[in-house]
Short mmCIF file of C-alpha atoms in Angstrom, two decimals:
data_model
loop_
_atom_site.label_atom_id
_atom_site.label_comp_id
_atom_site.label_asym_id
_atom_site.label_seq_id
_atom_site.Cartn_x
_atom_site.Cartn_y
_atom_site.Cartn_z
CA UNK A 234 0.31 0.47 -0.17
CA UNK A 235 3.34 2.21 0.78
CA UNK A 236 4.92 2.46 -1.69
CA UNK A 237 2.13 2.23 -4.20
CA UNK A 238 0.85 5.50 -2.65
CA UNK A 239 4.75 6.74 -3.61
CA UNK A 240 4.73 5.80 -6.65
CA UNK A 241 1.42 7.61 -7.12
CA UNK A 242 2.72 10.45 -5.06
CA UNK A 243 6.62 10.50 -7.16
CA UNK A 244 4.39 10.10 -10.85
CA UNK A 245 2.62 12.86 -9.62
CA UNK A 246 5.23 15.46 -8.96
CA UNK A 247 7.64 13.41 -12.13
CA UNK A 248 4.74 15.76 -13.75
CA UNK A 249 4.36 18.71 -12.33
CA UNK A 250 7.86 18.89 -12.12
CA UNK A 251 7.51 17.94 -16.11
CA UNK A 252 4.73 20.91 -16.93
CA UNK A 253 6.79 23.24 -14.83
CA UNK A 254 9.82 23.08 -17.50
CA UNK A 255 7.90 22.54 -20.48
CA UNK A 256 5.97 26.14 -19.38
CA UNK A 257 9.60 27.68 -18.59
CA UNK A 258 10.90 26.78 -22.00
CA UNK A 259 7.90 28.00 -23.49
CA UNK A 260 8.34 30.99 -21.98
CA UNK A 261 11.77 31.34 -23.48
CA UNK A 262 10.70 30.96 -26.72
CA UNK A 263 7.69 33.15 -26.85
CA UNK A 264 9.99 36.04 -25.95
CA UNK A 265 12.41 35.38 -29.17
CA UNK A 266 8.89 35.69 -30.71
CA UNK A 267 7.36 38.16 -29.56
CA UNK A 268 10.84 40.68 -28.47
CA UNK A 269 10.73 41.86 -32.13
CA UNK A 270 7.03 43.10 -32.37
CA UNK A 271 7.18 44.75 -28.79
CA UNK A 272 10.61 46.18 -29.59
CA UNK A 273 8.89 47.73 -32.67
CA UNK A 274 5.52 48.81 -30.94
CA UNK A 275 7.86 50.50 -28.11
CA UNK A 276 11.05 52.17 -30.22
CA UNK A 277 6.93 53.69 -32.15
CA UNK A 278 6.75 55.95 -29.12
CA UNK A 279 9.59 57.10 -28.45
CA UNK A 280 11.71 59.99 -28.90
CA UNK A 281 14.54 59.51 -31.12
CA UNK A 282 16.82 60.43 -28.46
CA UNK A 283 15.65 57.25 -27.09
CA UNK A 284 16.60 54.94 -28.71
CA UNK A 285 20.07 56.33 -31.06
CA UNK A 286 21.63 55.89 -28.40
CA UNK A 287 24.02 52.84 -27.09
CA UNK A 288 22.45 51.78 -24.25
CA UNK A 289 18.51 51.52 -25.24
CA UNK A 290 16.24 50.52 -22.18
CA UNK A 291 13.60 47.81 -22.44
CA UNK A 292 11.12 50.65 -20.75
CA UNK A 293 10.54 54.00 -21.20
CA UNK A 294 7.93 56.56 -19.74
CA UNK A 295 9.08 59.57 -22.04
CA UNK A 296 6.56 58.35 -24.95
CA UNK A 297 5.35 61.08 -27.48
CA UNK A 298 3.55 60.53 -30.57
CA UNK A 299 5.68 62.83 -32.80
CA UNK A 300 6.39 59.66 -35.15
CA UNK A 301 2.80 58.82 -35.39
CA UNK A 302 1.95 62.32 -35.95
CA UNK A 303 4.68 62.24 -39.18
CA UNK A 304 3.46 59.46 -40.84
CA UNK A 305 -0.14 60.53 -41.13
CA UNK A 306 0.93 64.45 -42.61
CA UNK A 307 3.17 61.94 -44.84
CA UNK A 308 0.17 60.68 -47.37
CA UNK A 309 -0.26 58.06 -45.06
CA UNK A 310 -4.12 57.57 -45.78
CA UNK A 311 -2.96 57.27 -49.39
CA UNK A 312 -0.96 54.17 -48.54
CA UNK A 313 -3.29 52.39 -46.57
CA UNK A 314 -6.37 53.51 -49.47
CA UNK A 315 -4.29 51.74 -52.14
CA UNK A 316 -3.44 48.91 -50.10
CA UNK A 317 -7.71 48.80 -49.24
CA UNK A 318 -8.18 49.52 -52.67
CA UNK A 319 -6.30 46.81 -54.04
CA UNK A 320 -6.77 43.96 -51.96
CA UNK A 321 -10.15 44.25 -52.24
CA UNK A 322 -10.70 44.21 -55.44
CA UNK A 323 -8.32 40.74 -55.39
CA UNK A 324 -9.88 39.28 -53.53
CA UNK A 325 -12.98 40.10 -54.75
CA UNK A 326 -11.93 39.01 -58.76
CA UNK A 327 -9.75 36.22 -57.42
CA UNK A 328 -12.87 34.76 -54.84
CA UNK A 329 -15.23 34.64 -58.49
CA UNK A 330 -12.60 33.60 -60.71
CA UNK A 331 -11.40 30.33 -58.74
CA UNK A 332 -14.97 29.64 -57.27
CA UNK A 333 -16.36 28.88 -60.92
CA UNK A 334 -13.03 28.05 -62.59
CA UNK A 335 -12.25 25.76 -59.36
CA UNK A 336 -16.07 24.22 -60.32
CA UNK A 337 -15.44 23.83 -64.14
CA UNK A 338 -12.04 21.67 -62.34
CA UNK A 339 -13.89 19.20 -60.62
CA UNK A 340 -17.59 19.24 -62.28
CA UNK A 341 -17.03 18.28 -65.41
CA UNK A 342 -14.96 15.27 -66.81
CA UNK A 343 -12.88 15.78 -69.99
CA UNK A 344 -9.80 15.20 -71.71
CA UNK A 345 -6.63 17.07 -70.00
CA UNK A 346 -8.62 17.98 -66.76
CA UNK A 347 -5.69 16.10 -64.84
CA UNK A 348 -2.36 17.92 -66.29
CA UNK A 349 -4.63 21.79 -65.98
CA UNK A 350 -4.68 20.52 -62.22
CA UNK A 351 -1.14 20.03 -61.63
CA UNK A 352 -0.49 22.86 -64.22
CA UNK A 353 -1.99 24.72 -62.32
CA UNK A 354 -0.56 23.53 -59.01
CA UNK A 355 3.02 23.91 -60.69
CA UNK A 356 2.25 27.34 -61.56
CA UNK A 357 2.72 27.65 -58.18
CA UNK A 358 5.97 26.84 -57.82
CA UNK A 359 7.21 30.00 -59.71
CA UNK A 360 9.94 32.43 -58.39
CA UNK A 361 7.59 34.58 -58.97
CA UNK A 362 11.42 37.06 -59.99
CA UNK A 363 10.79 35.19 -63.17
CA UNK A 364 7.56 37.60 -64.15
CA UNK A 365 9.07 40.81 -62.64
CA UNK A 366 10.63 41.84 -66.71
CA UNK A 367 8.12 39.88 -68.91
CA UNK A 368 5.66 41.62 -66.80
CA UNK A 369 6.49 45.58 -66.86
CA UNK A 370 7.39 44.93 -70.34
CA UNK A 371 4.25 43.42 -70.91
CA UNK A 372 1.93 46.11 -68.35
CA UNK A 373 4.13 48.85 -69.95
CA UNK A 374 3.53 47.79 -73.10
CA UNK A 375 -1.08 47.88 -73.20
CA UNK A 376 -0.18 51.11 -70.30
CA UNK A 377 -1.12 49.31 -67.28
CA UNK A 378 2.29 50.13 -65.17
CA UNK A 379 1.63 52.90 -62.44
CA UNK A 380 -2.86 52.50 -62.06
CA UNK A 381 -3.96 50.22 -58.90
CA UNK A 382 -5.76 47.69 -61.73
CA UNK A 383 -2.21 46.36 -63.73
CA UNK A 384 -1.28 45.05 -59.26
CA UNK A 385 -4.65 43.86 -58.75
CA UNK A 386 -3.63 40.97 -62.30
CA UNK A 387 -0.25 40.36 -60.84
CA UNK A 388 -1.70 39.96 -57.15
CA UNK A 389 -4.61 37.97 -59.65
CA UNK A 390 -2.59 35.81 -61.13
CA UNK A 391 0.22 34.96 -58.02
CA UNK A 392 -3.38 34.28 -55.20
CA UNK A 393 -4.72 32.22 -58.18
CA UNK A 394 -3.18 28.98 -58.39
CA UNK A 395 -3.53 28.35 -54.17
CA UNK A 396 -7.21 29.43 -54.38
CA UNK A 397 -7.83 26.96 -57.01
CA UNK A 398 -6.61 24.34 -55.92
CA UNK A 399 -8.26 25.19 -52.76
CA UNK A 400 -11.44 25.24 -54.53
CA UNK A 401 -11.55 22.31 -56.14
CA UNK A 402 -10.74 20.92 -52.93
CA UNK A 403 -13.82 21.64 -51.10
CA UNK A 404 -16.71 21.18 -54.15
CA UNK A 405 -14.89 17.00 -54.23
CA UNK A 406 -16.99 16.75 -50.99
CA UNK A 407 -20.09 18.22 -52.45
CA UNK A 408 -21.58 14.76 -54.20
CA UNK A 409 -22.76 14.40 -57.02
CA UNK A 410 -26.43 12.81 -56.19
CA UNK A 411 -27.23 16.76 -55.31
CA UNK A 412 -26.38 18.40 -58.84
CA UNK A 413 -28.43 14.94 -60.37
CA UNK A 414 -31.93 15.84 -58.41
CA UNK A 415 -30.98 19.88 -59.60
CA UNK A 416 -31.01 18.57 -62.34
CA UNK A 417 -34.02 16.60 -62.21
CA UNK A 418 -35.40 19.95 -61.25
CA UNK A 419 -34.68 21.75 -64.08
CA UNK A 420 -31.66 23.16 -63.31
CA UNK A 421 -29.22 24.91 -65.76
CA UNK A 422 -25.60 24.34 -65.78
CA UNK A 423 -25.15 27.70 -65.05
CA UNK A 424 -28.03 27.31 -62.21
CA UNK A 425 -26.35 24.85 -60.66
CA UNK A 426 -23.16 26.92 -60.02
CA UNK A 427 -25.69 29.79 -58.71
CA UNK A 428 -27.67 27.78 -56.43
CA UNK A 429 -26.34 24.86 -55.09
CA UNK A 430 -22.46 24.44 -55.13
CA UNK A 431 -22.06 28.07 -54.30
CA UNK A 432 -23.82 28.05 -51.36
CA UNK A 433 -22.34 24.55 -50.31
CA UNK A 434 -18.74 26.02 -50.17
CA UNK A 435 -19.96 29.28 -49.05
CA UNK A 436 -18.88 28.68 -45.81
CA UNK A 437 -15.32 28.40 -46.89
CA UNK A 438 -14.92 31.13 -49.24
CA UNK A 439 -13.67 33.04 -45.73
CA UNK A 440 -10.83 31.11 -46.09
CA UNK A 441 -10.24 31.93 -49.81
CA UNK A 442 -10.74 35.45 -48.74
CA UNK A 443 -8.19 35.13 -45.92
CA UNK A 444 -5.43 33.86 -47.45
CA UNK A 445 -5.43 35.66 -51.06
CA UNK A 446 -5.62 39.05 -48.59
CA UNK A 447 -2.77 37.88 -46.69
CA UNK A 448 -0.74 36.73 -49.98
CA UNK A 449 -1.72 39.93 -51.91
CA UNK A 450 -0.73 42.32 -49.15
CA UNK A 451 2.46 40.02 -48.69
CA UNK A 452 3.33 40.10 -52.03
CA UNK A 453 3.33 44.39 -52.13
CA UNK A 454 7.36 44.30 -52.07
CA UNK A 455 7.75 41.68 -54.81
CA UNK A 456 5.40 43.90 -56.78
CA UNK A 457 7.83 46.76 -56.59
CA UNK A 458 10.72 44.86 -55.54
CA UNK A 459 13.53 47.77 -55.57
CA UNK A 460 11.28 50.96 -56.42
CA UNK A 461 10.10 50.66 -52.89
CA UNK A 462 13.01 53.06 -50.27
CA UNK A 463 10.09 53.42 -47.57
CA UNK A 464 10.97 49.61 -47.16
CA UNK A 465 15.43 50.36 -46.28
CA UNK A 466 14.75 53.52 -44.60
CA UNK A 467 16.92 52.90 -41.37
CA UNK A 468 13.29 54.81 -39.65
CA UNK A 469 11.25 53.33 -37.05
CA UNK A 470 8.88 55.69 -38.53
CA UNK A 471 8.87 53.65 -42.41
CA UNK A 472 8.42 50.24 -40.51
CA UNK A 473 6.36 51.22 -38.70
CA UNK A 474 4.32 52.42 -41.54
CA UNK A 475 5.33 49.85 -43.83
CA UNK A 476 3.63 46.94 -41.62
CA UNK A 477 0.89 49.40 -41.15
CA UNK A 478 0.77 49.94 -44.68
CA UNK A 479 0.48 45.86 -45.39
CA UNK B 611 -17.34 28.26 -69.91
CA UNK B 612 -16.60 27.49 -65.38
CA UNK B 613 -12.79 27.52 -66.18
CA UNK B 614 -12.28 29.79 -68.95
CA UNK B 615 -12.03 33.56 -66.81
CA UNK B 616 -9.68 32.36 -64.37
CA UNK B 617 -7.65 30.55 -67.90
CA UNK B 618 -7.59 33.85 -69.92
CA UNK B 619 -6.44 35.33 -66.46
CA UNK B 620 -3.80 32.68 -65.88
CA UNK B 621 -2.43 32.69 -69.72
CA UNK B 622 -2.62 36.48 -70.14
CA UNK B 623 -0.77 36.94 -66.40
CA UNK B 624 0.94 34.19 -65.66
CA UNK B 625 1.90 31.78 -69.32
CA UNK B 626 2.95 34.89 -71.52
CA UNK B 627 5.25 36.74 -68.92
CA UNK B 628 6.86 32.94 -68.63
CA UNK B 629 7.37 32.67 -72.90
CA UNK B 630 8.05 35.79 -73.00
CA UNK B 631 10.61 35.47 -70.03
CA UNK B 632 12.35 32.82 -72.42
CA UNK B 633 12.73 34.81 -75.32
CA UNK B 634 13.89 38.22 -74.27
CA UNK B 635 16.50 34.93 -72.12
CA UNK B 636 17.74 34.20 -75.06
CA UNK B 637 18.91 37.74 -76.31
CA UNK B 638 21.27 40.16 -75.99
CA UNK B 639 19.67 42.38 -74.14
CA UNK B 640 20.09 45.25 -71.65
CA UNK B 641 17.71 48.36 -70.67
CA UNK B 642 20.83 50.10 -70.15
CA UNK B 643 21.78 49.79 -73.99
CA UNK B 644 19.79 50.91 -77.71
CA UNK B 645 17.24 48.74 -78.36
CA UNK B 646 19.30 48.38 -81.99
CA UNK B 647 21.95 46.23 -80.10
CA UNK B 648 18.72 43.38 -78.61
CA UNK B 649 19.73 40.53 -80.27
CA UNK B 650 19.42 36.84 -80.94
CA UNK B 651 21.77 34.85 -79.06
CA UNK B 652 21.18 31.62 -78.57
CA UNK B 653 22.31 30.11 -75.17
CA UNK B 654 24.82 32.81 -74.09
CA UNK B 655 23.06 33.87 -71.52
CA UNK B 656 23.06 30.56 -70.03
CA UNK B 657 26.66 29.63 -70.72
CA UNK B 658 27.99 33.17 -69.21
CA UNK B 659 25.54 33.23 -65.86
CA UNK B 660 26.42 29.54 -65.65
CA UNK B 661 30.45 30.36 -65.47
CA UNK B 662 29.32 33.33 -63.27
CA UNK B 663 30.99 32.88 -59.61
CA UNK B 664 28.80 34.50 -57.82
CA UNK B 665 25.25 33.14 -59.51
CA UNK B 666 26.65 29.14 -58.44
CA UNK B 667 27.61 30.79 -54.08
CA UNK B 668 24.34 32.46 -54.20
CA UNK B 669 22.44 28.71 -55.12
CA UNK B 670 25.72 27.70 -52.76
CA UNK B 671 24.56 29.40 -50.40
CA UNK B 672 20.51 29.45 -51.26
CA UNK B 673 20.44 25.17 -51.05
CA UNK B 674 22.53 25.22 -46.90
CA UNK B 675 20.38 27.99 -46.43
CA UNK B 676 17.19 26.59 -47.65
CA UNK B 677 18.32 23.56 -45.82
CA UNK B 678 19.32 24.75 -42.36
CA UNK B 679 15.64 27.42 -42.06
CA UNK B 680 13.53 24.79 -43.09
CA UNK B 681 14.98 21.57 -41.45
CA UNK B 682 15.11 24.17 -38.01
CA UNK B 683 11.71 26.02 -38.72
CA UNK B 684 10.23 22.18 -38.30
CA UNK B 685 12.19 20.61 -35.79
CA UNK B 686 10.99 23.83 -33.49
CA UNK B 687 7.51 24.01 -34.32
CA UNK B 688 6.79 20.74 -33.73
CA UNK B 689 8.43 20.69 -30.25
CA UNK B 690 6.74 23.68 -29.40
CA UNK B 691 3.29 22.33 -31.48
CA UNK B 692 3.92 18.71 -28.90
CA UNK B 693 4.20 20.74 -26.18
CA UNK B 694 1.74 23.12 -26.38
CA UNK B 695 -1.21 20.29 -27.08
CA UNK B 696 1.00 17.65 -23.96
CA UNK B 697 -2.04 16.78 -21.83
CA UNK B 698 -1.00 18.25 -18.35
CA UNK B 699 -0.66 21.67 -21.00
CA UNK B 700 -4.17 22.62 -21.51
CA UNK B 701 -5.89 25.14 -20.07
CA UNK B 702 -2.00 26.66 -19.42
CA UNK B 703 -1.14 27.08 -23.32
CA UNK B 704 -3.82 29.12 -24.34
CA UNK B 705 -2.10 32.50 -24.10
CA UNK B 706 1.35 30.68 -26.13
CA UNK B 707 -1.34 29.60 -29.33
CA UNK B 708 -2.10 33.19 -29.34
CA UNK B 709 1.46 34.99 -28.77
CA UNK B 710 3.23 32.44 -30.62
CA UNK B 711 1.67 33.15 -34.13
CA UNK B 712 2.58 36.66 -34.24
CA UNK B 713 5.37 37.04 -36.53
CA UNK B 714 2.86 34.96 -38.70
CA UNK B 715 1.60 38.46 -39.19
CA UNK B 716 3.61 40.36 -40.12
CA UNK B 717 5.39 40.78 -44.06
CA UNK B 718 8.87 39.13 -45.46
CA UNK B 719 10.08 43.14 -45.55
CA UNK B 720 8.93 44.09 -42.26
CA UNK B 721 10.29 41.67 -41.20
CA UNK B 722 14.10 42.13 -42.25
CA UNK B 723 12.72 46.33 -41.59
CA UNK B 724 12.17 45.14 -37.29
CA UNK B 725 15.11 43.27 -36.96
CA UNK B 726 18.35 45.43 -38.70
CA UNK B 727 16.94 47.74 -36.28
CA UNK B 728 17.05 45.38 -33.73
CA UNK B 729 20.86 44.21 -35.36
CA UNK B 730 22.33 47.21 -35.70
CA UNK B 731 26.20 47.73 -34.46
CA UNK B 732 26.00 50.94 -32.56
CA UNK B 733 22.37 50.69 -31.38
CA UNK B 734 20.83 48.08 -31.76
CA UNK B 735 19.29 46.34 -29.00
CA UNK B 736 20.63 42.79 -29.71
CA UNK B 737 24.10 44.44 -30.03
CA UNK B 738 23.83 45.34 -26.65
CA UNK B 739 22.67 42.25 -25.20
CA UNK B 740 25.04 40.74 -27.05
CA UNK B 741 27.58 43.11 -25.29
CA UNK B 742 26.34 42.55 -21.54
CA UNK B 743 25.87 38.70 -22.27
CA UNK B 744 29.92 39.53 -22.27
CA UNK B 745 30.30 37.57 -26.09
CA UNK B 746 31.76 41.51 -27.43
CA UNK B 747 30.05 43.78 -29.74
CA UNK B 748 29.29 41.38 -32.43
CA UNK B 749 29.00 42.98 -35.27
CA UNK B 750 25.88 41.47 -36.48
CA UNK B 751 25.09 42.58 -40.57
CA UNK B 752 28.81 43.13 -40.77
CA UNK B 753 30.45 40.06 -41.44
CA UNK B 754 29.30 37.32 -43.38
CA UNK B 755 29.75 34.28 -41.66
CA UNK B 756 27.33 36.54 -38.36
CA UNK B 757 24.97 38.42 -40.95
CA UNK B 758 24.77 34.56 -42.92
CA UNK B 759 23.78 33.28 -39.14
CA UNK B 760 21.59 36.45 -38.57
CA UNK B 761 19.37 35.65 -41.17
CA UNK B 762 19.19 31.63 -40.87
CA UNK B 763 17.21 33.94 -37.15
CA UNK B 764 15.67 36.20 -38.95
CA UNK B 765 14.00 33.74 -41.05
CA UNK B 766 13.49 30.82 -38.45
CA UNK B 767 11.14 33.98 -36.62
CA UNK B 768 8.80 34.82 -39.60
CA UNK B 769 8.08 31.43 -40.60
CA UNK B 770 8.14 28.82 -37.64
CA UNK B 771 4.83 30.31 -36.42
CA UNK B 772 3.08 29.27 -40.45
CA UNK B 773 4.89 25.48 -39.63
CA UNK B 774 3.73 25.65 -35.68
CA UNK B 775 0.02 26.21 -37.11
CA UNK B 776 -0.22 23.73 -39.71
CA UNK B 777 1.79 20.98 -37.29
CA UNK B 778 -1.48 22.09 -34.14
CA UNK B 779 -3.79 20.98 -36.66
CA UNK B 780 -1.88 17.63 -37.52
CA UNK B 781 -1.45 16.97 -34.10
CA UNK B 782 -4.79 17.16 -32.97
CA UNK B 783 -6.17 14.21 -35.94
CA UNK B 784 -3.96 11.50 -34.11
CA UNK B 785 -7.31 9.93 -32.93
CA UNK B 786 -6.10 9.52 -29.03
CA UNK B 787 -7.53 6.29 -27.97
CA UNK B 788 -4.08 4.89 -30.29
CA UNK B 789 -1.18 6.42 -28.09
CA UNK B 790 -3.29 5.57 -24.80
CA UNK B 791 -2.91 1.66 -26.27
CA UNK B 792 0.48 1.60 -26.94
CA UNK B 793 0.77 3.34 -23.47
CA UNK B 794 0.15 0.75 -21.80
CA UNK B 795 1.57 -1.61 -23.51
CA UNK B 796 5.05 0.12 -22.65
CA UNK B 797 5.74 2.60 -25.45
CA UNK B 798 7.29 5.68 -23.67
CA UNK B 799 6.70 8.85 -25.22
CA UNK B 800 9.80 9.66 -27.93
CA UNK B 801 8.37 5.95 -29.26
CA UNK B 802 5.23 6.49 -29.22
CA UNK B 803 6.02 9.45 -31.40
CA UNK B 804 8.41 8.43 -33.40
CA UNK B 805 6.16 4.84 -33.68
CA UNK B 806 2.27 6.61 -33.43
CA UNK B 807 2.24 10.48 -33.31
CA UNK B 808 5.38 11.16 -36.60
CA UNK B 809 3.84 8.43 -38.98
CA UNK B 810 0.09 9.31 -38.81
CA UNK B 811 1.03 12.94 -39.77
CA UNK B 812 3.19 12.57 -42.41
CA UNK B 813 1.33 13.61 -44.91
CA UNK B 814 1.04 17.84 -43.07
CA UNK B 815 4.92 17.49 -42.47
CA UNK B 816 5.39 16.02 -46.03
CA UNK B 817 2.54 19.43 -46.57
CA UNK B 818 5.03 21.79 -44.03
CA UNK B 819 8.23 20.34 -46.00
CA UNK B 820 7.49 20.94 -49.36
CA UNK B 821 5.62 24.56 -48.46
CA UNK B 822 9.03 26.17 -46.66
CA UNK B 823 11.36 24.58 -48.35
CA UNK B 824 10.02 26.19 -51.58
CA UNK B 825 9.42 29.64 -49.63
CA UNK B 826 12.73 29.43 -48.69
CA UNK B 827 14.56 28.22 -52.23
CA UNK B 828 12.80 31.59 -53.46
CA UNK B 829 13.36 34.22 -50.11
CA UNK B 830 14.23 37.86 -51.45
CA UNK B 831 12.58 40.44 -48.80
CA UNK B 832 14.53 39.49 -45.88
CA UNK B 833 17.25 39.80 -47.70
CA UNK B 834 17.05 42.56 -49.21
CA UNK B 835 15.71 44.86 -46.49
CA UNK B 836 18.30 42.48 -43.50
CA UNK B 837 21.32 42.87 -44.86
CA UNK B 838 21.17 43.88 -49.39
CA UNK B 839 22.86 40.33 -50.11
CA UNK B 840 25.89 41.90 -48.56
CA UNK B 841 28.38 42.00 -46.65
CA UNK B 842 30.21 41.11 -50.06
CA UNK B 843 27.23 39.86 -52.11
CA UNK B 844 27.99 37.08 -48.48
CA UNK B 845 24.01 37.03 -48.28
CA UNK B 846 22.89 36.64 -51.57
CA UNK B 847 20.20 34.32 -52.23
CA UNK B 848 19.92 33.32 -55.86
CA UNK B 849 16.84 35.90 -55.99
CA UNK B 850 18.14 38.35 -54.90
CA UNK B 851 21.59 38.09 -57.48
CA UNK B 852 18.94 38.43 -60.16
CA UNK B 853 17.78 40.78 -59.40
CA UNK B 854 21.24 42.29 -59.38
CA UNK B 855 21.92 41.36 -62.45
CA UNK B 856 18.56 42.38 -63.79
CA UNK B 857 17.48 45.01 -62.23
CA UNK B 858 20.68 46.81 -60.91
CA UNK B 859 22.54 45.97 -63.71
CA UNK B 860 20.36 46.23 -66.56
CA UNK B 861 21.16 43.05 -68.05
CA UNK B 862 17.66 41.87 -68.73
CA UNK B 863 18.64 38.79 -71.03
CA UNK B 864 21.58 38.29 -68.53
CA UNK B 865 18.24 37.91 -65.31
CA UNK B 866 16.23 36.15 -67.59
CA UNK B 867 17.90 32.86 -68.35
CA UNK B 868 19.35 33.17 -64.38
CA UNK B 869 15.37 33.09 -63.36
CA UNK B 870 14.60 30.32 -65.94
CA UNK B 871 17.77 28.15 -64.13
CA UNK B 872 15.89 28.87 -60.52
CA UNK B 873 12.46 28.74 -62.13
CA UNK B 874 14.07 24.46 -62.89
CA UNK B 875 16.26 24.02 -59.55
CA UNK B 876 12.81 24.96 -57.90
CA UNK B 877 10.92 22.94 -59.60
CA UNK B 878 12.86 19.71 -59.38
CA UNK B 879 13.16 20.38 -55.22
CA UNK B 880 9.19 20.73 -55.29
CA UNK B 881 9.20 17.87 -57.73
CA UNK B 882 11.59 15.14 -55.21
CA UNK B 883 9.05 17.13 -52.94
CA UNK B 884 5.96 16.41 -54.15
CA UNK B 885 7.13 12.84 -55.11
CA UNK B 886 6.91 11.96 -51.27
CA UNK B 887 4.02 13.35 -50.25
CA UNK B 888 2.93 11.37 -53.00
CA UNK B 889 4.72 8.24 -51.84
CA UNK B 890 3.54 8.69 -48.07
CA UNK B 891 -0.11 8.58 -48.50
CA UNK B 892 0.25 5.53 -50.51
CA UNK B 893 1.73 3.73 -47.33
CA UNK B 894 -1.50 5.33 -45.48
CA UNK B 895 -3.50 4.00 -47.80
CA UNK B 896 -1.78 1.06 -47.18
CA UNK B 897 -1.94 1.41 -43.41
CA UNK B 898 -5.13 1.47 -43.29
#
């Protein structure tokens, strides 16, 4: 009896020790992941004398809003509205196109369907840099450079492969009997898509929308790669502005 | 009918540029020279890029960088995911789940910028920390070894959260009754992990590996913002070299040729990893 009790005690102690050590490890790891973000936010509120020093302090009571005022006076709202317009338009266009393409690729059996699906997936593997040069030239040719429309098209093409791929997965979940029922009730092909298939996957659309949105804002740097001097400016304002910009 | 619009856009915005890039890669095409200097030159660009020492060095560095970074990220992500899903951590793990995915919201270029601020030789907080720990004043961005280390550290910071998120979701799919049965049969924790948990989330692991290796190979933004490829081109990834050749030096033809070689490299590696996924699928099916 006594031995059993002791063993149980030991096990409880060991479990407790395990939890504590795990907790400590997780705290250490969290510092690594959170500190840079804390530092960025903290610096954005400090006056310049507080961070251009050889002994920066972790906390400070001297806070200022001057950097935010400077950023807001520097055309920040234009950047923000540009980002929002482009991202929103990309998400809309991408959702419409990829929901239709995904439907087409799963609903109909035709020659080369599989090859098309694989091709779409492979396009995702192409490094973005390959496109930059020819895309710039083509856009210049049709007058799309320096326009938001051009950006939307560029981002959309970048997000389409993954969205189509995701939508194909969603549509595959729909049993074919539902389509047959729709056909018997006299649906046209378009009605099948609009009234049956699309509503059924509608709940998954949020996933695609979020991924596209993140992708569209993340790709920002890629398309105007070097043109964006702000990114390279060693100024916390710029860093902060760009963070919020994206 | 339904596919046509998407295909049309993809065709216009990806296939045509790809073909165009292919065309350029066979031409002597320099944006800094007059248009009359453009002419067909066969495989000259490819030959000269393959003989280019910078390109070779960058390829070597990119491959080792991608290998190290994705290995550390996946192991670290796995370790954290396991720790967070351990039974007795149930309530404690919730705040960590939120905290640890914060870096995912930060884009590549910003990630590089934040860390650059922290790694500055004089004012950077990490440099000061190193001094206080007695490591001396490390010039993080000024010496080849340390800037490579810094780049690796920063990439791990930026991408581990994604691995963590996918792996955490993966661990939730592992049925607990199998591990319980194994525990009753006397399997210890490592045995349970390697013989039960890992095989059952094999497909997820393969997905993470493919995504991360692909992304690491193509990494460009964080390199450009953090080190700009320097010092002395030591941290230039293939993407950065292509950027320098094609845009800074305006040698579009050679840049396109390099892009194509890069594309081939990435696709070959991706296809190999994809094959690994498919094999995993068959094994899983056979076992089921």
